[in-house]
XYZ file of C-alpha atoms in Angstrom:
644
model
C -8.062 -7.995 15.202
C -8.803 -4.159 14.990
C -5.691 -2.688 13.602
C -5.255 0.661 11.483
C -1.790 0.815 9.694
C 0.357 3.750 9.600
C -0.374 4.772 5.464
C 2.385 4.591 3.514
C 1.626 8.205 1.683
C 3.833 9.825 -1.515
C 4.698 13.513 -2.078
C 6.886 14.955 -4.405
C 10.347 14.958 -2.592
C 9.981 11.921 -0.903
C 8.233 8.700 0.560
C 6.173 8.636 3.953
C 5.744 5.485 5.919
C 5.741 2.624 4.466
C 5.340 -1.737 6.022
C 6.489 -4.798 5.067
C 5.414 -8.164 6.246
C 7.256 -9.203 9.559
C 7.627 -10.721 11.972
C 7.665 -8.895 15.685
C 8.738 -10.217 18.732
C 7.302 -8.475 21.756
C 10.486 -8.483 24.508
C 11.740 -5.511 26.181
C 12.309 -3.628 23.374
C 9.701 -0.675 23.319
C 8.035 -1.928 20.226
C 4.397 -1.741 22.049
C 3.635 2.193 23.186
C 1.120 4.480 23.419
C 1.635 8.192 21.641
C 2.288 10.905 23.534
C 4.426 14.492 23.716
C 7.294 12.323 23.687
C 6.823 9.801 21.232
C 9.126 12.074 19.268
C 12.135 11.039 21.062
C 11.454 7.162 21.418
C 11.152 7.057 17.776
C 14.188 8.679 16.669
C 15.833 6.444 18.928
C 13.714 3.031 17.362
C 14.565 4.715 14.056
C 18.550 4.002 14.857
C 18.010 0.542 15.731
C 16.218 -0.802 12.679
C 18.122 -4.173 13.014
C 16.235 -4.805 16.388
C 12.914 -3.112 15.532
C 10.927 -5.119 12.972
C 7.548 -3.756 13.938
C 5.472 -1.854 16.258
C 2.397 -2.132 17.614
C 0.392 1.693 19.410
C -1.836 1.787 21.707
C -3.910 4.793 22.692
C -3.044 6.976 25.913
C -6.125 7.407 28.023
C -7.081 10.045 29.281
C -5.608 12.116 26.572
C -1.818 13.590 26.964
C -2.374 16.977 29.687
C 0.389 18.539 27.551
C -1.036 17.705 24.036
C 0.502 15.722 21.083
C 0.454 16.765 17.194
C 2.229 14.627 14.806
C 1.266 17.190 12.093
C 4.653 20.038 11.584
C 4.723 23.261 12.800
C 3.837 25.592 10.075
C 1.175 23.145 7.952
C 0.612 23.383 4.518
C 4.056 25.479 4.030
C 5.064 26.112 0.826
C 1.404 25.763 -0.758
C -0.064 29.109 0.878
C 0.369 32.987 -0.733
C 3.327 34.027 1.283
C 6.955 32.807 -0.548
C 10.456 34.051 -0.726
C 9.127 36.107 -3.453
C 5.973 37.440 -2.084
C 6.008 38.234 1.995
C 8.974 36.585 2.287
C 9.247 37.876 6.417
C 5.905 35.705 6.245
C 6.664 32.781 4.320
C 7.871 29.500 6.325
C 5.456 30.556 9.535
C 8.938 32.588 10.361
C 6.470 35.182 12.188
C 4.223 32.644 13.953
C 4.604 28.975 13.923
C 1.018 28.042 14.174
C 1.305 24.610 15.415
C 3.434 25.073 17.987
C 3.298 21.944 19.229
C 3.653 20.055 16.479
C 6.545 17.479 16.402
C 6.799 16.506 12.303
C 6.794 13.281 13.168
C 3.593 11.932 10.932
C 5.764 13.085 7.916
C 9.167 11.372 8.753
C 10.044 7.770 6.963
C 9.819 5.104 9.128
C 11.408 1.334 7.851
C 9.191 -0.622 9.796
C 5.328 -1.189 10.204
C 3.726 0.976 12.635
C 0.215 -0.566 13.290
C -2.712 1.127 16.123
C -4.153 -0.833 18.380
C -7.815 0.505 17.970
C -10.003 -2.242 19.951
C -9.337 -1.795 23.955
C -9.865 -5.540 24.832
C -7.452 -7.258 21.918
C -4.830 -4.451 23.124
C -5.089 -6.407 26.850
C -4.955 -9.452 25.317
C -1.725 -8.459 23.761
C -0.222 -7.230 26.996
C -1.122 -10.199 28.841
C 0.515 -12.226 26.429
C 3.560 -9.860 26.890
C 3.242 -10.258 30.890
C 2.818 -14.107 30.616
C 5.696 -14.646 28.699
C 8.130 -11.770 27.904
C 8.893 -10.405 31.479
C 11.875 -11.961 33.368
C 11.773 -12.954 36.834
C 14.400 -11.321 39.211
C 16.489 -9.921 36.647
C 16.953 -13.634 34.975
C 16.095 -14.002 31.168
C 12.465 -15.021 30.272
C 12.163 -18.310 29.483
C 10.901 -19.781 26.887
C 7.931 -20.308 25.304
C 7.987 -16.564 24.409
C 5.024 -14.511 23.102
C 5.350 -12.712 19.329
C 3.303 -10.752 17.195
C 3.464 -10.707 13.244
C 2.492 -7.918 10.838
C 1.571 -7.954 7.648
C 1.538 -4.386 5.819
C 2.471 -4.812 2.288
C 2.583 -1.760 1.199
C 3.252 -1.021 -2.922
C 4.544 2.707 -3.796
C 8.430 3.368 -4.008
C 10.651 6.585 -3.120
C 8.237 9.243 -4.312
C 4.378 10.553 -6.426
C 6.843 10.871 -9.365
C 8.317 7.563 -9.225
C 4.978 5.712 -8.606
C 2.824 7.942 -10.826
C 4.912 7.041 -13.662
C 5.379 3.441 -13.080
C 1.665 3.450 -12.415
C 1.079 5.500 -16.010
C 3.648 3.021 -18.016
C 1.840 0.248 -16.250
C -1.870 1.762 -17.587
C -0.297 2.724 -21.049
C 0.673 -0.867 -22.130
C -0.551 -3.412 -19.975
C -3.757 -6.037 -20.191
C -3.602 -5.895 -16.462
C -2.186 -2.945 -14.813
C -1.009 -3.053 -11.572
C -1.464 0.058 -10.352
C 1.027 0.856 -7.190
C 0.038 4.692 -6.038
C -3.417 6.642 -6.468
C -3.761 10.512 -5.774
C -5.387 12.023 -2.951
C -8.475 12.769 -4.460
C -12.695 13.546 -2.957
C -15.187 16.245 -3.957
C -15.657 19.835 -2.839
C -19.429 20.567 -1.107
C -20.730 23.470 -2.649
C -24.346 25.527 -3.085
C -25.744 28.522 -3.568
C -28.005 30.984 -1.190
C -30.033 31.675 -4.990
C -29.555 29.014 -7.672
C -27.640 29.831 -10.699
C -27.368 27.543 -13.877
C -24.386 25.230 -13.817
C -24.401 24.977 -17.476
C -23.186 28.512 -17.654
C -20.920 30.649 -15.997
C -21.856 33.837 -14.315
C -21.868 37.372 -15.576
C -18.790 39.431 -14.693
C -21.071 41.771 -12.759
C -22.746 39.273 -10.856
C -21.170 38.966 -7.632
C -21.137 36.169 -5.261
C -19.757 36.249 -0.974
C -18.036 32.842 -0.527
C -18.076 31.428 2.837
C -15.882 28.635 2.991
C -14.274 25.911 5.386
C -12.846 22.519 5.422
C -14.159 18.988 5.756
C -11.076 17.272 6.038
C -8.389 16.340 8.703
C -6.077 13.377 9.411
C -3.591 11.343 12.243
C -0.561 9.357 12.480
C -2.775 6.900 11.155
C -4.970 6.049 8.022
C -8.428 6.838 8.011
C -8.035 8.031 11.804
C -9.003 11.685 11.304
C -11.198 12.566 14.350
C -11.125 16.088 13.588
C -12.833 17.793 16.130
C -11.354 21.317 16.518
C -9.265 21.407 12.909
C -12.209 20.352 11.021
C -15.717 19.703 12.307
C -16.537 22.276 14.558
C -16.105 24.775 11.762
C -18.178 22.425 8.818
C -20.597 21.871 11.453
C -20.877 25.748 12.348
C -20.815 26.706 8.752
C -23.602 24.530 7.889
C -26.042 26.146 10.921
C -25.480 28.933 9.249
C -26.613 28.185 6.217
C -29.614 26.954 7.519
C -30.305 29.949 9.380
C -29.302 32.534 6.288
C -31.860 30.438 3.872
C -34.790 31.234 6.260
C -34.365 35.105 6.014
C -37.471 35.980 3.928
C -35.877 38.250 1.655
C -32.581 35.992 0.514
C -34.190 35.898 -3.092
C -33.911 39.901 -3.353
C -30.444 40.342 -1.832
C -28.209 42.095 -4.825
C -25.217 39.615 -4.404
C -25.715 35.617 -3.682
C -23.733 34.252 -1.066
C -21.886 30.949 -2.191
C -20.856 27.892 0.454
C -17.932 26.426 -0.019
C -16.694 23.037 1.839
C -13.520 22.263 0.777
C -11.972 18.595 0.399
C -8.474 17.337 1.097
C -6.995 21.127 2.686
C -4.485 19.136 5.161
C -2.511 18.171 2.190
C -1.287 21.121 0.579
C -4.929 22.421 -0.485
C -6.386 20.214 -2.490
C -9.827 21.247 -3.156
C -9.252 25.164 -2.785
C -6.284 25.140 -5.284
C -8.528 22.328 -7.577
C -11.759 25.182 -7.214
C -9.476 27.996 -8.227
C -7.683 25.934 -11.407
C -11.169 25.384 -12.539
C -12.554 29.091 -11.754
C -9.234 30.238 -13.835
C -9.940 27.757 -16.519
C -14.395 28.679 -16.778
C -15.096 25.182 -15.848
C -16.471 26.097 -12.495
C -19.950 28.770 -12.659
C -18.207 31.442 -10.459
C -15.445 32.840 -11.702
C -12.556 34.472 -9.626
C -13.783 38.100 -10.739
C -17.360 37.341 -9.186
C -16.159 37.036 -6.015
C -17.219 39.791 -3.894
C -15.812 39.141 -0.315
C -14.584 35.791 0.859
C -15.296 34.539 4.714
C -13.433 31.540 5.888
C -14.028 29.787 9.055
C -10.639 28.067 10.614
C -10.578 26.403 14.102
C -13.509 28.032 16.083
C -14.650 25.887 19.108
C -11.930 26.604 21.724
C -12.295 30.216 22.155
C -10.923 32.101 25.061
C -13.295 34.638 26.789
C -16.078 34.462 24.153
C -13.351 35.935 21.527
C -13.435 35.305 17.965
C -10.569 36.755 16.254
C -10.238 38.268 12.610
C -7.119 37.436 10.884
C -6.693 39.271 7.377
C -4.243 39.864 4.593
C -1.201 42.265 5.157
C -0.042 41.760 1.504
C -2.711 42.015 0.044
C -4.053 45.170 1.704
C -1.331 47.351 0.285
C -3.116 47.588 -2.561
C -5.173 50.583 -0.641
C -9.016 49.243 -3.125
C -8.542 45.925 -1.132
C -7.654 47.300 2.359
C -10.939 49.734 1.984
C -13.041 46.383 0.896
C -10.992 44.478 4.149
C -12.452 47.288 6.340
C -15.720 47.169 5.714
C -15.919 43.329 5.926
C -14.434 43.929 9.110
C -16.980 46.665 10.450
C -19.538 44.464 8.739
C -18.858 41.272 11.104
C -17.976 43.440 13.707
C -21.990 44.714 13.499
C -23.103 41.295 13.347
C -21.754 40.278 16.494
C -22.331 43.702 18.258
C -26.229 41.580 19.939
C -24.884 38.063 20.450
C -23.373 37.784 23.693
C -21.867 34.637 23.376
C -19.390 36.233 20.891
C -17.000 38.906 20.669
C -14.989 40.059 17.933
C -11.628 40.897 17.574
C -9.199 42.232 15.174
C -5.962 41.876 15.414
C -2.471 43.631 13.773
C -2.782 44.470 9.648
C 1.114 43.194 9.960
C -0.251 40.309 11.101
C -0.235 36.989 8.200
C -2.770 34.568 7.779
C -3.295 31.279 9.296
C -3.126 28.449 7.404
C -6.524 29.125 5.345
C -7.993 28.141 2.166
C -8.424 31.926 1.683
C -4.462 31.728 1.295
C -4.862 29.361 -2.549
C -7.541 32.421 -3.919
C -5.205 35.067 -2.786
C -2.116 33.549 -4.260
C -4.641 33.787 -7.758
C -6.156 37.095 -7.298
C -6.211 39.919 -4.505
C -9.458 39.647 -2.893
C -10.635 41.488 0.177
C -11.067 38.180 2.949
C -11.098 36.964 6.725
C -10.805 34.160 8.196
C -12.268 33.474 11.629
C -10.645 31.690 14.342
C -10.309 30.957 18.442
C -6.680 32.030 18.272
C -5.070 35.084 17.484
C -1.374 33.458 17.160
C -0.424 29.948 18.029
C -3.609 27.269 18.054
C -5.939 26.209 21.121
C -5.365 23.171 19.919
C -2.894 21.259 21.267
C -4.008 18.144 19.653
C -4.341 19.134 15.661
C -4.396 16.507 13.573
C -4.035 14.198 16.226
C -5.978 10.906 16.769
C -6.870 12.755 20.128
C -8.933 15.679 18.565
C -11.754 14.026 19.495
C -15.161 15.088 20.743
C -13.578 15.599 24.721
C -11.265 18.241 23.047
C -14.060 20.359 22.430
C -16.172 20.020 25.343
C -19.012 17.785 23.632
C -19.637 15.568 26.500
C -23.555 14.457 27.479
C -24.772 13.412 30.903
C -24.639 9.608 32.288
C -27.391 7.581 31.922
C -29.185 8.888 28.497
C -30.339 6.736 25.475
C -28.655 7.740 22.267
C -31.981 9.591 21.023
C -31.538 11.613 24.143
C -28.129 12.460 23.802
C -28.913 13.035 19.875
C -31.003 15.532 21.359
C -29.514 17.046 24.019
C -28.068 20.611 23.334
C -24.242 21.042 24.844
C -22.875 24.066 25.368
C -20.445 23.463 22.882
C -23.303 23.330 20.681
C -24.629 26.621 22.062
C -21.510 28.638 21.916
C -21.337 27.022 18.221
C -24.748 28.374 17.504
C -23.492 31.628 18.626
C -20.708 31.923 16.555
C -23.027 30.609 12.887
C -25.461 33.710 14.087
C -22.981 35.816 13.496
C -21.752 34.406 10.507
C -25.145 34.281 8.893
C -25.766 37.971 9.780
C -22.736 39.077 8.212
C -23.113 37.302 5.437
C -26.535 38.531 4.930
C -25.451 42.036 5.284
C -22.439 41.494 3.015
C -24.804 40.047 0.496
C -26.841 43.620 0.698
C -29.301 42.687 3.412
C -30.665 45.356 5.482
C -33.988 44.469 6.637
C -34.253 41.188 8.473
C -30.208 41.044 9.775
C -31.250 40.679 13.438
C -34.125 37.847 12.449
C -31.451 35.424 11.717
C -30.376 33.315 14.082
C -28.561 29.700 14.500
C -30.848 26.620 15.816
C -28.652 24.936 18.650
C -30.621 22.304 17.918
C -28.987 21.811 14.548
C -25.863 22.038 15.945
C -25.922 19.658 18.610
C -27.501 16.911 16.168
C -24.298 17.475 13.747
C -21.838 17.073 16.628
C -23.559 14.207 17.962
C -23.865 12.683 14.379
C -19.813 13.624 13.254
C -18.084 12.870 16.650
C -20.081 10.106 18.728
C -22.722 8.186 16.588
C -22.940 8.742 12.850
C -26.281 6.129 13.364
C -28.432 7.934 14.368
C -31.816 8.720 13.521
C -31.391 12.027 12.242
C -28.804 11.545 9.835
C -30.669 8.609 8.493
C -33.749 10.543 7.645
C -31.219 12.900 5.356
C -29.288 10.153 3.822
C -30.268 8.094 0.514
C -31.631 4.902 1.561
C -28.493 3.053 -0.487
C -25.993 5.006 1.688
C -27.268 3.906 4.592
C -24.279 1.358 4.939
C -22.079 5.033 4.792
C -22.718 5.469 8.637
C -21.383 3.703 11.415
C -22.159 3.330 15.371
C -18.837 5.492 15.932
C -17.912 8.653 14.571
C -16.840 9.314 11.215
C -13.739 10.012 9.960
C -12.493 12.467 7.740
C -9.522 11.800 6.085
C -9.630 12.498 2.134
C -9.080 9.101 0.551
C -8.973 7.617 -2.744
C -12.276 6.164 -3.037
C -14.365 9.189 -2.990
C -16.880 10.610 -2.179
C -15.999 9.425 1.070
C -18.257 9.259 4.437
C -17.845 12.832 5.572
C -18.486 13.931 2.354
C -21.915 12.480 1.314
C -23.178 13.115 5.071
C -21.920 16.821 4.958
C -23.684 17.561 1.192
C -27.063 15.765 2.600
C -26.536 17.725 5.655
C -26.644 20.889 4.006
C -29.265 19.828 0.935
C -31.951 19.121 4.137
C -31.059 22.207 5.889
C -31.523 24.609 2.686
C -33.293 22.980 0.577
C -37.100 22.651 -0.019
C -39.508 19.696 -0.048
C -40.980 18.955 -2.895
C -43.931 17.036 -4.090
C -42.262 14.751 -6.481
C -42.220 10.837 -7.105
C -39.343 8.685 -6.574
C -38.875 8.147 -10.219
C -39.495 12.013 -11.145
C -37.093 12.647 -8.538
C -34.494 10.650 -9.814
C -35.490 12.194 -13.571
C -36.767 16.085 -13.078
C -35.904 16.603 -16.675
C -39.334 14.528 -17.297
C -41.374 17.102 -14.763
C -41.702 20.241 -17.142
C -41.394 22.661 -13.846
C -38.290 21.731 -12.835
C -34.756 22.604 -14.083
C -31.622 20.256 -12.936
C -29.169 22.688 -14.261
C -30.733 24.848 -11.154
C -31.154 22.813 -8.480
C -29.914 19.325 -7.232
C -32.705 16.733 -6.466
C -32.051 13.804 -3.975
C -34.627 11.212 -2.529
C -34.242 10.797 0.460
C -35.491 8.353 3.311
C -37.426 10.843 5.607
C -38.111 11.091 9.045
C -40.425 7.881 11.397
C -43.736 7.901 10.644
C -46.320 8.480 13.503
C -46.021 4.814 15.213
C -42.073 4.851 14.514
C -42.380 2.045 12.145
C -41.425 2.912 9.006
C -40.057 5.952 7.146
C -41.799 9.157 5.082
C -39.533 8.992 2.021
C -39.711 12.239 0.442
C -37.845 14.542 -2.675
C -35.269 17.310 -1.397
C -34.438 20.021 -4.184
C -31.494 22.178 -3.010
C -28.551 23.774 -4.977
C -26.037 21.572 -2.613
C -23.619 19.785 -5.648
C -20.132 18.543 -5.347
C -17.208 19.640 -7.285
C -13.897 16.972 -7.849
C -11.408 17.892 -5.691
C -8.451 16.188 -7.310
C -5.170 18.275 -7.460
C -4.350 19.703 -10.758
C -1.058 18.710 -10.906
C -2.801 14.774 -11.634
C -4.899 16.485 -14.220
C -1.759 17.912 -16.347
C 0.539 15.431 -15.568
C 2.780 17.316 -13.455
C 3.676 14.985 -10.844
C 6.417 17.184 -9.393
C 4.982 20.224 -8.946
C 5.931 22.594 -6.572
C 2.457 24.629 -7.569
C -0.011 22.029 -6.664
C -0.372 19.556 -4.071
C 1.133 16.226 -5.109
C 0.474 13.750 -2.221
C -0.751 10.259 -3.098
C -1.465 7.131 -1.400
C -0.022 3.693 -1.758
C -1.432 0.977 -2.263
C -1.403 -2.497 -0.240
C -2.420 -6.179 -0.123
C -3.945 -8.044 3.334
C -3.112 -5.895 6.438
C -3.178 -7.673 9.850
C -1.644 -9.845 12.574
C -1.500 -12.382 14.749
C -0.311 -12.993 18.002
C 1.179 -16.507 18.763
C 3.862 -18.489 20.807
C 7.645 -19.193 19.630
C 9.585 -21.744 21.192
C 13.607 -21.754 22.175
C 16.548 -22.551 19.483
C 16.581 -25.391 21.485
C 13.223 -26.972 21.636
C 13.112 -26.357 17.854
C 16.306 -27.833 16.728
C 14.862 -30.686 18.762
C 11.715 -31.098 17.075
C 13.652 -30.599 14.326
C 15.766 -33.499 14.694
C 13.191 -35.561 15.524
C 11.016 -34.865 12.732
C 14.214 -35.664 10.235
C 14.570 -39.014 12.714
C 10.788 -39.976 11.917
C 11.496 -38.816 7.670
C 14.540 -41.348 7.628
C 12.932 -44.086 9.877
C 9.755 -44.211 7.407
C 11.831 -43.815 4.459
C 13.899 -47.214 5.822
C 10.395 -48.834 6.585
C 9.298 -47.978 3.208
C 12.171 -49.539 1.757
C 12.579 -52.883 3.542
C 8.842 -53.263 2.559
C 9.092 -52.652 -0.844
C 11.871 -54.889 -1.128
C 10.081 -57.482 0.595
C 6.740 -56.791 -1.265
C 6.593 -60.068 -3.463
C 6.945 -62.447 0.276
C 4.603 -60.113 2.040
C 2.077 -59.208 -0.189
C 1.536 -62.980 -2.421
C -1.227 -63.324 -4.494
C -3.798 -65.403 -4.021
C -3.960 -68.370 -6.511
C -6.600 -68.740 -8.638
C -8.824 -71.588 -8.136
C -9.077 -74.435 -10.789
C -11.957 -75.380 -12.917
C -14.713 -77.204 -11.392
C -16.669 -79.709 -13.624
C -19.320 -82.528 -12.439
């Protein structure tokens, strides 16, 4: 059966949702539902009758909920961004704007029961024919008997809080032969490269300064590993990544005075993971840029649901009181503004300086240093998306839809006009980052392939198999993509899916082919021309051959790496920090069900009795013949001697 448990997750003040193994009887109790805007209500209401409710089984809602549904709260990340009660305190809490204004909290309340989703349409029929069959009374009379039940099984380890498993987890690693480990952190790797390579070995000069764009790969549902993602994390990876491609084919990028760093950060839904992990480790020189290289920082946020072509600019009103950094904020503004002055499927806005920021990774390297930033997004207050963090955030909630009748390769291929509006908006963030890098000659030559795009939707949000995304892949992660979308929730077990597919992605896209064997590829340190503290080298499987038979395997070199994206509070021990993100994820034994039939009290006790009958009937037969063994059981005699 295709089931996907609610995840029993850790923070530091308390537990999330945890199972237990039970059993769950399917009457007229709403313990089978689909989620929608008011899923809220029903469960608060389950919630108070815990002594009924032993399990429940979701379904999904199709066609999505009209009026949207986010389980996620309504100011995310809070608590973990730059504003506080000490600094832009009118700010802190979202007590100016509450971004997610539809979001209802309820993926972060406690539930005591096992909250399973239904993922596989035809099982989920099954299940409510079974219901039908058995469970519904006729004319307002009981149902009778045999009744239909379902059993879950969600044994899930951690207890109370991170703190309290951490340490039991720690004591259990310190002295035991066999741990048994009961929590792990939230933990991946940042995607990272460079428009001109610099040595990883080293760090950077002081005066060397570097533009970051960044975004983030991650997202995440009411459910493990259900992280569609569409609007709160793909669009913008997926945009960021075109332009890349497109600023690496400007013919001058090697002579720009300032190199342009791309940043894809790892685990942001929980309390910024990988920006607040990149900044511990730019504080602490074990990262090659430093906080004092960067330059200007460009973040894109949710970007696919714009209103009238706009793309709005959201900056720092804290920051820019310092009047250095609200000079620098101004020309990054003017500078994108410029950029997008000869695309007209974008227009630029800017919005109040009183204005705070969004929920942005831009928010961890403020809260470290004052830097002049923007982040660029489809909404100027609230979200577009009424589904964030939502298992409905699918590819429909952006518009990626493909005509009837086409063969995967043709809808692979097949630019959308999501794709193309998309396109529009990585022109302009290639441009500006080309002029922000000191660019001045070939600004208006760069320019986003739709193409691109539409091939990292397609590959992200409908078919990770697919042609395409094989070619870029190593031919032992092939098993990393499925015939459905991938998912992008963080994880333990890292690097995850999203991960691997998004640092390929971007090694293909930027980087050059090189004519290198599979073992020198594996080993540049043995090819005297080559330099791994430069450049990354991967060997990759390559597009069809001629008669589509076999693949052109062939050696990428790029400067696309991955950093560990593991909070810092793991790394010194600080399991209750109120610095650092501290979420962790239990872990579990078997997770599934069955469905089966339960008789009545009565037919039971019957059987019952009647079993006991048959035990004390055979244990009188085995008596009496025991007794009477030596009469019924006599030994044959042994026959005399015969002589002649």
């Amino acid at each position: 059966m295709a089931l996907t448990p609610l995840m029993w997750f850790c923070w530091r003040a308390r537990s999330l949702p945890g199972g237990r193994m039970s059993g769950c009887l399917i009457t007229s109790l709403p313990s089978f539902m689909a989620l929608s805007p008011y899923s809220r209500n029903l469960m608060e209401k389950m919630k108070g009758r815990t002594s009924r409710i032993a399990g429940l089984a979701v379904s999904l809602a199709k066609p999505s909920p009209a009026s949207g549904f986010s389980p996620s709260v309504q100011c995310p990340n809070d608590g973990f961004g730059v504003y506080s009660n000490s600094y832009g305190p009118e700010f802190a809490h979202c007590r100016e704007i509450a971004w997610n204004s539809l979001g209802d909290g309820l993926a972060y309340e406690d539930f005591s029961f096992p909250i399973f989703l239904l993922e596989d349409e035809n099982e989920t029929n099954v299940i409510k024919q079974c219901y039908r069959d058995h469970n519904l009374s006729q004319n307002g009379s009981a149902p009778a008997f045999p009744l239909c039940a379902m059993q879950l099984f969600s044994h899930m380890h951690a207890v109370i809080s991170t703190v309290t498993c951490m340490r039991r987890s720690f004591i259990q690693s310190s002295f035991s032969i066999n741990p048994e480990i009961v929590c792990d952190p939230l933990s991946d790797y940042n995607v990272w490269s460079m428009l001109k390579p610099v040595n990883t070995s080293e760090t950077l000069e002081p005066d060397d300064k570097v533009v970051v764009a960044a975004t983030r790969l991650d997202s995440r549902s009411f459910f493990w590993n259900v992280a569609p993602g569409a609007e709160s994390a793909v669009a913008s990876f997926v945009t960021q990544l075109a332009a890349a491609e497109a600023l690496q084919k400007a013919p001058d990028v090697t002579a720009l005075p300032r190199n342009v760093m791309f940043v894809f950060f790892q685990g942001e839904t929980f309390d910024y993971i990988g920006s607040s992990r990149m900044v511990y480790d730019m504080e602490n020189g074990k990262f090659p840029v430093q906080l004092e290289n960067i330059d200007s920082f460009v973040e894109l946020g949710q970007v696919a649901l714009r209103n009238s072509l706009e793309l709005w600019m959201h900056t720092d009103p804290m920051s820019q009181k310092n009047e250095t950094v609200q000079n620098q904020v101004e020309e990054l503004l003017t500078t994108l503004e410029k950029s997008g002055a000869g695309i007209p499927t974008v227009v630029l806005r800017r919005l109040s300086r009183s204005q705070p920021l969004p929920p942005s990774s831009l928010q961890r390297f403020l809260r470290a240093r004052n830097i002049s930033g923007v982040v660029l997004a489809d909404h100027s207050a609230v979200f577009h998306n009424h589904y964030y963090q939502s298992i409905y955030d699918t590819a429909e909630n952006i518009n990626v839809t493909y005509p009837e009748g086409q063969s995967p390769e043709e809808d692979l291929n097949f630019v959308t006009d999501a794709a193309k509006a998309l396109a529009g908006v990585a022109t302009v963030l290639g441009r500006a980052l080309y002029q922000l890098a000191g660019g001045t000659n070939f600004s208006d030559t760069i320019q986003a392939d739709p193409q691109t795009v539409t091939r990292l939707l397609y590959g992200f949000l409908v078919r990770a198999n697919n042609s395409w995304f094989q070619s870029i892949l190593r031919p032992d992660l092939r098993s990393y993509l499925g015939d459905g979308p991938l998912q992008h929730y963080i994880a333990v077990s890292s690097p995850t899916n999203t991960t691997y597919v998004v640092q390929y992605a971007l090694a293909n896209l930027t980087g050059k082919v090189i004519d290198l064997t599979r073992e020198q590829c594996q080993d540049p340190s043995k090819v005297p021309t080559e330099n791994k503290d430069l450049y990354e080298y991967t060997w990759v499987q390559g597009p069809l051959n001629s008669n589509e038979t076999d693949r052109l395997p062939r050696c990428v070199r790029s400067t696309a790496r991955l950093a560990r994206a593991l909070s810092p509070a793991f790394e010194l021990k600080q399991w209750g920090s109120t610095e650092y993100s501290t979420w962790t994820e239990s872990r579990w034994k078997d997770i599934r069900a069955r469905i089966f039939l339960i008789a009545s009290k009565e037919l039971e006790f019957v059987t019952l009795m009647v079993g006991f009958g048959i035990l004390v009937f055979s244990l009188v037969v085995t008596y009496c013949i025991n007794a009477k063994a030596d009469v019924l059981f006599i030994a044959p005699r042994e026959p005399g001697s015969v002589s002649y």
